[in-house]
DNA sequence: CTCAAATGATTGAGCAGTCAAACATATTGC
DNA sequence: GCAATATGTTTGACTGCTCAATCATTTGAG
């Protein structure tokens, strides 16, 4: 058995995530949202019709369905997203971005990009491409 | 401004972490510990004298000092770690591994390594090295 | 048709962590 | 020596999530 670089690598990813959480989290807090909110807005923004089923959303942002319910409730109250029912299937509840939500997302996206660039500043273009390629291979 | 690969890359790291959390978490649960517990045991195991200050531990595992207090309490109760006072400075409280803790860690480490290898199975040796190098450059 | 099983969302209870305040001890400047 | 300040830890109140149970609706088998 070789040196088991895998375990060390996983630990490093965990450390990186912890750094991301802190830096991106504080960048986003200026917009009054958390990282999970951002991930949700991001999914809605890039979704075909800016409507997504709650359970798909859960899958996409890595939360449980109940986590999504609890996350969306306050977002709905402050008017970032709105609930829409599906006429074909009354069990599912679609979520859509509001204009206010779109605005907030676009603002927050700028901060997100800046913070990401700052975080990855030690890498040059070629390394970024390589890094991205490796991540996609594992996902 | 170029394509802003950085933001996409950060999102990918977040996705990877979410996958790690789930897979490694369930591997560790067979040993009755969570990922944070494992990180703590790992730090203690690899520390010079298997004694660490609580606040250093917080830094190393990416928790707040109070998070460490709350994490260690149950671990101490089930005998994985023990508190030791520092005769030179009564403010600090050192944490040390017990024999039971060492045993659990060594067992859990096997699962951790297996789960990590499974997770990174799509990459070959050369890619693993490259990945690791990039992670260390960013940390 | 109808009713049993499947699917999607929400709710209740609880755990893991945060932040800010409190507490305990140490260090420093006068 | 002794206040004032700094450092390390814990505690109280809260947030954000999970899991299991529940509710609502749909689907499918007889």
GROMACS .gro file of C-alpha atoms (C1' of nucleotides) in nm:
model
  338
    1UNK     CA    1   0.000   0.000   0.000
    2UNK     CA    2   0.142   0.336  -0.103
    3UNK     CA    3   0.167   0.646   0.111
    4UNK     CA    4  -0.208   0.709   0.140
    5UNK     CA    5  -0.199   1.057   0.007
    6UNK     CA    6  -0.580   1.038  -0.022
    7UNK     CA    7  -0.646   1.086   0.347
    8UNK     CA    8  -0.420   1.390   0.362
    9UNK     CA    9  -0.587   1.527   0.056
   10UNK     CA   10  -0.933   1.492   0.208
   11UNK     CA   11  -0.813   1.667   0.523
   12UNK     CA   12  -0.682   1.950   0.306
   13UNK     CA   13  -1.014   1.986   0.129
   14UNK     CA   14  -1.183   2.009   0.468
   15UNK     CA   15  -0.940   2.283   0.570
   16UNK     CA   16  -0.998   2.469   0.249
   17UNK     CA   17  -1.372   2.450   0.293
   18UNK     CA   18  -1.338   2.589   0.641
   19UNK     CA   19  -1.142   2.882   0.500
   20UNK     CA   20  -1.399   2.933   0.223
   21UNK     CA   21  -1.683   2.922   0.474
   22UNK     CA   22  -1.527   3.202   0.676
   23UNK     CA   23  -1.413   3.430   0.397
   24UNK     CA   24  -1.706   3.393   0.162
   25UNK     CA   25  -1.948   3.392   0.453
   26UNK     CA   26  -1.828   3.728   0.572
   27UNK     CA   27  -1.829   3.870   0.220
   28UNK     CA   28  -2.192   3.765   0.178
   29UNK     CA   29  -2.303   3.890   0.517
   30UNK     CA   30  -2.264   4.242   0.378
   31UNK     CA   31  -2.566   4.156   0.163
   32UNK     CA   32  -2.759   4.012   0.453
   33UNK     CA   33  -2.744   3.654   0.330
   34UNK     CA   34  -2.555   3.340   0.427
   35UNK     CA   35  -2.368   3.093   0.210
   36UNK     CA   36  -2.664   2.856   0.187
   37UNK     CA   37  -2.892   3.138   0.079
   38UNK     CA   38  -2.641   3.228  -0.189
   39UNK     CA   39  -2.629   2.872  -0.316
   40UNK     CA   40  -3.007   2.867  -0.341
   41UNK     CA   41  -3.022   3.200  -0.523
   42UNK     CA   42  -2.749   3.079  -0.755
   43UNK     CA   43  -2.946   2.767  -0.846
   44UNK     CA   44  -3.263   2.961  -0.904
   45UNK     CA   45  -3.085   3.221  -1.112
   46UNK     CA   46  -2.926   2.968  -1.342
   47UNK     CA   47  -3.230   2.740  -1.362
   48UNK     CA   48  -3.412   2.708  -1.697
   49UNK     CA   49  -3.724   2.899  -1.593
   50UNK     CA   50  -3.601   3.031  -1.262
   51UNK     CA   51  -3.834   2.783  -1.101
   52UNK     CA   52  -3.713   2.479  -0.916
   53UNK     CA   53  -3.874   2.204  -0.714
   54UNK     CA   54  -3.786   2.219  -0.348
   55UNK     CA   55  -3.653   1.866  -0.338
   56UNK     CA   56  -3.431   1.924  -0.641
   57UNK     CA   57  -3.301   2.233  -0.469
   58UNK     CA   58  -3.215   2.022  -0.165
   59UNK     CA   59  -3.010   1.789  -0.383
   60UNK     CA   60  -2.834   2.074  -0.559
   61UNK     CA   61  -2.728   2.267  -0.253
   62UNK     CA   62  -2.651   1.960  -0.042
   63UNK     CA   63  -2.921   2.004   0.221
   64UNK     CA   64  -3.202   1.778   0.338
   65UNK     CA   65  -3.553   1.862   0.215
   66UNK     CA   66  -3.646   1.988   0.557
   67UNK     CA   67  -3.335   2.203   0.558
   68UNK     CA   68  -3.464   2.363   0.238
   69UNK     CA   69  -3.804   2.432   0.390
   70UNK     CA   70  -3.645   2.602   0.687
   71UNK     CA   71  -3.401   2.795   0.473
   72UNK     CA   72  -3.665   2.921   0.230
   73UNK     CA   73  -3.914   3.033   0.492
   74UNK     CA   74  -3.729   3.348   0.596
   75UNK     CA   75  -3.617   3.412   0.238
   76UNK     CA   76  -3.978   3.409   0.135
   77UNK     CA   77  -4.074   3.638   0.419
   78UNK     CA   78  -3.824   3.901   0.315
   79UNK     CA   79  -3.933   3.861  -0.045
   80UNK     CA   80  -3.630   3.707  -0.215
   81UNK     CA   81  -3.818   3.406  -0.346
   82UNK     CA   82  -4.182   3.315  -0.392
   83UNK     CA   83  -4.365   2.987  -0.379
   84UNK     CA   84  -4.562   2.873  -0.682
   85UNK     CA   85  -4.779   2.570  -0.703
   86UNK     CA   86  -4.759   2.321  -0.980
   87UNK     CA   87  -5.101   2.276  -1.146
   88UNK     CA   88  -5.006   1.927  -1.263
   89UNK     CA   89  -4.905   1.796  -0.924
   90UNK     CA   90  -5.023   1.963  -0.607
   91UNK     CA   91  -4.761   1.787  -0.396
   92UNK     CA   92  -4.471   1.974  -0.541
   93UNK     CA   93  -4.409   2.333  -0.461
   94UNK     CA   94  -4.193   2.531  -0.699
   95UNK     CA   95  -3.970   2.814  -0.589
   96UNK     CA   96  -3.899   3.117  -0.805
   97UNK     CA   97  -3.678   3.421  -0.775
   98UNK     CA   98  -3.849   3.756  -0.724
   99UNK     CA   99  -3.714   4.076  -0.876
  100UNK     CA  100  -3.577   4.170  -0.536
  101UNK     CA  101  -3.413   3.828  -0.510
  102UNK     CA  102  -3.254   3.867  -0.852
  103UNK     CA  103  -3.116   4.204  -0.755
  104UNK     CA  104  -2.969   4.077  -0.430
  105UNK     CA  105  -2.819   3.779  -0.606
  106UNK     CA  106  -2.653   3.990  -0.872
  107UNK     CA  107  -2.505   4.217  -0.609
  108UNK     CA  108  -2.392   3.928  -0.394
  109UNK     CA  109  -2.241   3.755  -0.694
  110UNK     CA  110  -1.995   4.041  -0.736
  111UNK     CA  111  -1.878   3.996  -0.377
  112UNK     CA  112  -1.867   3.622  -0.421
  113UNK     CA  113  -1.646   3.653  -0.726
  114UNK     CA  114  -1.412   3.897  -0.559
  115UNK     CA  115  -1.379   3.685  -0.249
  116UNK     CA  116  -1.320   3.373  -0.459
  117UNK     CA  117  -1.053   3.544  -0.664
  118UNK     CA  118  -0.882   3.669  -0.346
  119UNK     CA  119  -0.889   3.322  -0.197
  120UNK     CA  120  -0.736   3.162  -0.506
  121UNK     CA  121  -0.496   3.443  -0.570
  122UNK     CA  122  -0.187   3.220  -0.513
  123UNK     CA  123  -0.273   3.021  -0.827
  124UNK     CA  124  -0.207   3.127  -1.182
  125UNK     CA  125  -0.445   3.072  -1.473
  126UNK     CA  126  -0.302   2.738  -1.570
  127UNK     CA  127  -0.318   2.605  -1.216
  128UNK     CA  128  -0.677   2.722  -1.181
  129UNK     CA  129  -0.773   2.527  -1.492
  130UNK     CA  130  -0.596   2.220  -1.366
  131UNK     CA  131  -0.757   2.252  -1.022
  132UNK     CA  132  -1.101   2.290  -1.173
  133UNK     CA  133  -1.049   1.990  -1.396
  134UNK     CA  134  -0.949   1.773  -1.100
  135UNK     CA  135  -1.248   1.885  -0.895
  136UNK     CA  136  -1.486   1.804  -1.174
  137UNK     CA  137  -1.329   1.462  -1.214
  138UNK     CA  138  -1.402   1.380  -0.850
  139UNK     CA  139  -1.754   1.524  -0.829
  140UNK     CA  140  -1.210   4.053  -1.686
  141UNK     CA  141  -1.163   3.690  -1.784
  142UNK     CA  142  -1.413   3.411  -1.736
  143UNK     CA  143  -1.407   3.412  -1.358
  144UNK     CA  144  -1.324   3.051  -1.319
  145UNK     CA  145  -1.255   3.121  -0.951
  146UNK     CA  146  -1.619   3.144  -0.851
  147UNK     CA  147  -1.701   2.817  -1.023
  148UNK     CA  148  -1.404   2.658  -0.860
  149UNK     CA  149  -1.513   2.767  -0.513
  150UNK     CA  150  -1.861   2.630  -0.579
  151UNK     CA  151  -1.704   2.299  -0.678
  152UNK     CA  152  -1.501   2.284  -0.360
  153UNK     CA  153  -1.821   2.342  -0.164
  154UNK     CA  154  -1.987   2.055  -0.351
  155UNK     CA  155  -1.692   1.831  -0.288
  156UNK     CA  156  -1.695   1.911   0.080
  157UNK     CA  157  -2.061   1.827   0.094
  158UNK     CA  158  -1.985   1.489  -0.060
  159UNK     CA  159  -1.695   1.433   0.179
  160UNK     CA  160  -1.911   1.526   0.476
  161UNK     CA  161  -2.167   1.263   0.383
  162UNK     CA  162  -1.937   0.978   0.286
  163UNK     CA  163  -1.671   1.019   0.550
  164UNK     CA  164  -1.931   1.103   0.809
  165UNK     CA  165  -2.112   0.776   0.756
  166UNK     CA  166  -1.785   0.582   0.754
  167UNK     CA  167  -1.693   0.733   1.089
  168UNK     CA  168  -2.033   0.681   1.245
  169UNK     CA  169  -1.951   0.309   1.253
  170UNK     CA  170  -1.697   0.404   1.522
  171UNK     CA  171  -1.942   0.621   1.710
  172UNK     CA  172  -1.771   0.949   1.626
  173UNK     CA  173  -1.839   1.241   1.396
  174UNK     CA  174  -1.608   1.418   1.156
  175UNK     CA  175  -1.520   1.691   1.406
  176UNK     CA  176  -1.434   1.433   1.668
  177UNK     CA  177  -1.207   1.265   1.417
  178UNK     CA  178  -1.032   1.589   1.336
  179UNK     CA  179  -0.968   1.646   1.705
  180UNK     CA  180  -0.837   1.295   1.762
  181UNK     CA  181  -0.618   1.334   1.456
  182UNK     CA  182  -0.463   1.653   1.591
  183UNK     CA  183  -0.403   1.502   1.932
  184UNK     CA  184  -0.254   1.187   1.784
  185UNK     CA  185  -0.007   1.373   1.569
  186UNK     CA  186   0.079   1.638   1.829
  187UNK     CA  187   0.431   1.640   1.978
  188UNK     CA  188   0.330   1.516   2.324
  189UNK     CA  189  -0.027   1.425   2.249
  190UNK     CA  190  -0.126   1.727   2.448
  191UNK     CA  191  -0.274   2.036   2.293
  192UNK     CA  192  -0.417   2.363   2.420
  193UNK     CA  193  -0.788   2.395   2.362
  194UNK     CA  194  -0.756   2.720   2.174
  195UNK     CA  195  -0.489   2.579   1.944
  196UNK     CA  196  -0.718   2.287   1.879
  197UNK     CA  197  -0.993   2.530   1.782
  198UNK     CA  198  -0.765   2.690   1.528
  199UNK     CA  199  -0.651   2.357   1.388
  200UNK     CA  200  -0.993   2.204   1.339
  201UNK     CA  201  -1.160   2.526   1.228
  202UNK     CA  202  -1.397   2.568   1.522
  203UNK     CA  203  -1.451   2.849   1.767
  204UNK     CA  204  -1.308   2.803   2.118
  205UNK     CA  205  -1.655   2.750   2.254
  206UNK     CA  206  -1.720   2.494   1.985
  207UNK     CA  207  -1.418   2.304   2.114
  208UNK     CA  208  -1.544   2.314   2.470
  209UNK     CA  209  -1.878   2.173   2.364
  210UNK     CA  210  -1.720   1.911   2.140
  211UNK     CA  211  -1.474   1.788   2.401
  212UNK     CA  212  -1.725   1.759   2.684
  213UNK     CA  213  -1.892   1.440   2.563
  214UNK     CA  214  -1.559   1.303   2.437
  215UNK     CA  215  -1.422   1.344   2.784
  216UNK     CA  216  -1.726   1.180   2.936
  217UNK     CA  217  -1.687   0.869   2.726
  218UNK     CA  218  -1.317   0.866   2.800
  219UNK     CA  219  -1.156   0.943   2.464
  220UNK     CA  220  -0.965   1.243   2.591
  221UNK     CA  221  -0.869   1.380   2.928
  222UNK     CA  222  -0.816   1.729   3.057
  223UNK     CA  223  -0.481   1.821   3.210
  224UNK     CA  224  -0.391   2.145   3.373
  225UNK     CA  225  -0.083   2.339   3.293
  226UNK     CA  226   0.119   2.405   3.610
  227UNK     CA  227   0.280   2.711   3.450
  228UNK     CA  228  -0.043   2.879   3.350
  229UNK     CA  229  -0.371   2.790   3.517
  230UNK     CA  230  -0.575   2.959   3.245
  231UNK     CA  231  -0.491   2.707   2.982
  232UNK     CA  232  -0.633   2.362   2.985
  233UNK     CA  233  -0.451   2.096   2.789
  234UNK     CA  234  -0.621   1.804   2.627
  235UNK     CA  235  -0.462   1.463   2.590
  236UNK     CA  236  -0.558   1.137   2.426
  237UNK     CA  237  -0.641   0.846   2.652
  238UNK     CA  238  -0.551   0.489   2.561
  239UNK     CA  239  -0.913   0.433   2.466
  240UNK     CA  240  -0.904   0.744   2.249
  241UNK     CA  241  -0.589   0.627   2.076
  242UNK     CA  242  -0.747   0.293   2.002
  243UNK     CA  243  -1.064   0.447   1.859
  244UNK     CA  244  -0.860   0.686   1.651
  245UNK     CA  245  -0.645   0.413   1.503
  246UNK     CA  246  -0.954   0.211   1.413
  247UNK     CA  247  -1.133   0.511   1.270
  248UNK     CA  248  -0.827   0.607   1.071
  249UNK     CA  249  -0.853   0.286   0.873
  250UNK     CA  250  -1.211   0.370   0.776
  251UNK     CA  251  -1.113   0.726   0.702
  252UNK     CA  252  -0.840   0.613   0.466
  253UNK     CA  253  -1.064   0.367   0.289
  254UNK     CA  254  -1.341   0.620   0.245
  255UNK     CA  255  -1.096   0.880   0.120
  256UNK     CA  256  -0.946   0.640  -0.131
  257UNK     CA  257  -1.293   0.546  -0.254
  258UNK     CA  258  -1.389   0.910  -0.292
  259UNK     CA  259  -1.078   0.993  -0.491
  260UNK     CA  260  -1.081   0.672  -0.687
  261UNK     CA  261  -1.133   0.853  -1.022
  262UNK     CA  262  -0.788   1.011  -0.995
  263UNK     CA  263  -0.459   0.839  -1.069
  264UNK     CA  264  -0.141   0.882  -0.867
  265UNK     CA  265  -0.011   1.171  -1.070
  266UNK     CA  266  -0.339   1.360  -1.048
  267UNK     CA  267  -0.354   1.304  -0.673
  268UNK     CA  268  -0.011   1.458  -0.633
  269UNK     CA  269  -0.106   1.753  -0.848
  270UNK     CA  270  -0.433   1.800  -0.657
  271UNK     CA  271  -0.256   1.790  -0.325
  272UNK     CA  272   0.003   2.039  -0.442
  273UNK     CA  273  -0.266   2.284  -0.553
  274UNK     CA  274  -0.455   2.251  -0.225
  275UNK     CA  275  -0.143   2.322  -0.024
  276UNK     CA  276  -0.070   2.624  -0.238
  277UNK     CA  277  -0.408   2.774  -0.151
  278UNK     CA  278  -0.414   2.689   0.220
  279DC     C1'  279  -6.321   0.254  -0.896
  280DT     C1'  280  -6.084   0.205  -0.479
  281DC     C1'  281  -5.744   0.152  -0.170
  282DA     C1'  282  -5.237   0.051  -0.081
  283DA     C1'  283  -4.804   0.213  -0.180
  284DA     C1'  284  -4.512   0.591  -0.346
  285DT     C1'  285  -4.371   1.073  -0.357
  286DG     C1'  286  -4.310   1.565  -0.197
  287DA     C1'  287  -4.326   1.887   0.165
  288DT     C1'  288  -4.362   2.029   0.652
  289DT     C1'  289  -4.329   1.978   1.149
  290DG     C1'  290  -4.133   1.845   1.625
  291DA     C1'  291  -3.747   1.728   1.875
  292DG     C1'  292  -3.285   1.757   1.918
  293DC     C1'  293  -2.774   1.823   1.813
  294DA     C1'  294  -2.368   2.095   1.670
  295DG     C1'  295  -2.204   2.500   1.626
  296DT     C1'  296  -2.180   3.049   1.671
  297DC     C1'  297  -2.137   3.502   1.909
  298DA     C1'  298  -2.114   3.786   2.302
  299DA     C1'  299  -2.079   3.809   2.789
  300DA     C1'  300  -1.884   3.628   3.204
  301DC     C1'  301  -1.527   3.425   3.455
  302DA     C1'  302  -1.054   3.298   3.592
  303DT     C1'  303  -0.584   3.369   3.582
  304DA     C1'  304  -0.151   3.623   3.411
  305DT     C1'  305   0.116   4.014   3.282
  306DT     C1'  306   0.251   4.489   3.274
  307DG     C1'  307   0.330   4.979   3.395
  308DC     C1'  308   0.334   5.278   3.755
  309DG     C1'  309   0.264   4.562   4.514
  310DC     C1'  310  -0.154   4.676   4.271
  311DA     C1'  311  -0.464   4.841   3.938
  312DA     C1'  312  -0.553   4.796   3.440
  313DT     C1'  313  -0.534   4.519   3.069
  314DA     C1'  314  -0.466   4.095   2.822
  315DT     C1'  315  -0.537   3.597   2.754
  316DG     C1'  316  -0.777   3.137   2.779
  317DT     C1'  317  -1.200   2.902   2.873
  318DT     C1'  318  -1.681   2.841   2.967
  319DT     C1'  319  -2.171   2.967   2.960
  320DG     C1'  320  -2.637   3.153   2.783
  321DA     C1'  321  -2.906   3.243   2.414
  322DC     C1'  322  -2.964   3.156   1.964
  323DT     C1'  323  -2.921   2.971   1.452
  324DG     C1'  324  -2.902   2.621   1.115
  325DC     C1'  325  -2.932   2.215   1.024
  326DT     C1'  326  -3.074   1.671   1.067
  327DC     C1'  327  -3.375   1.272   1.137
  328DA     C1'  328  -3.807   1.060   1.201
  329DA     C1'  329  -4.286   1.119   1.197
  330DT     C1'  330  -4.678   1.327   0.968
  331DC     C1'  331  -4.968   1.523   0.623
  332DA     C1'  332  -5.114   1.585   0.145
  333DT     C1'  333  -5.145   1.430  -0.296
  334DT     C1'  334  -5.070   1.107  -0.679
  335DT     C1'  335  -5.020   0.659  -0.892
  336DG     C1'  336  -5.097   0.185  -0.984
  337DA     C1'  337  -5.283  -0.300  -0.912
  338DG     C1'  338  -5.679  -0.575  -0.858
   0.00000   0.00000   0.00000
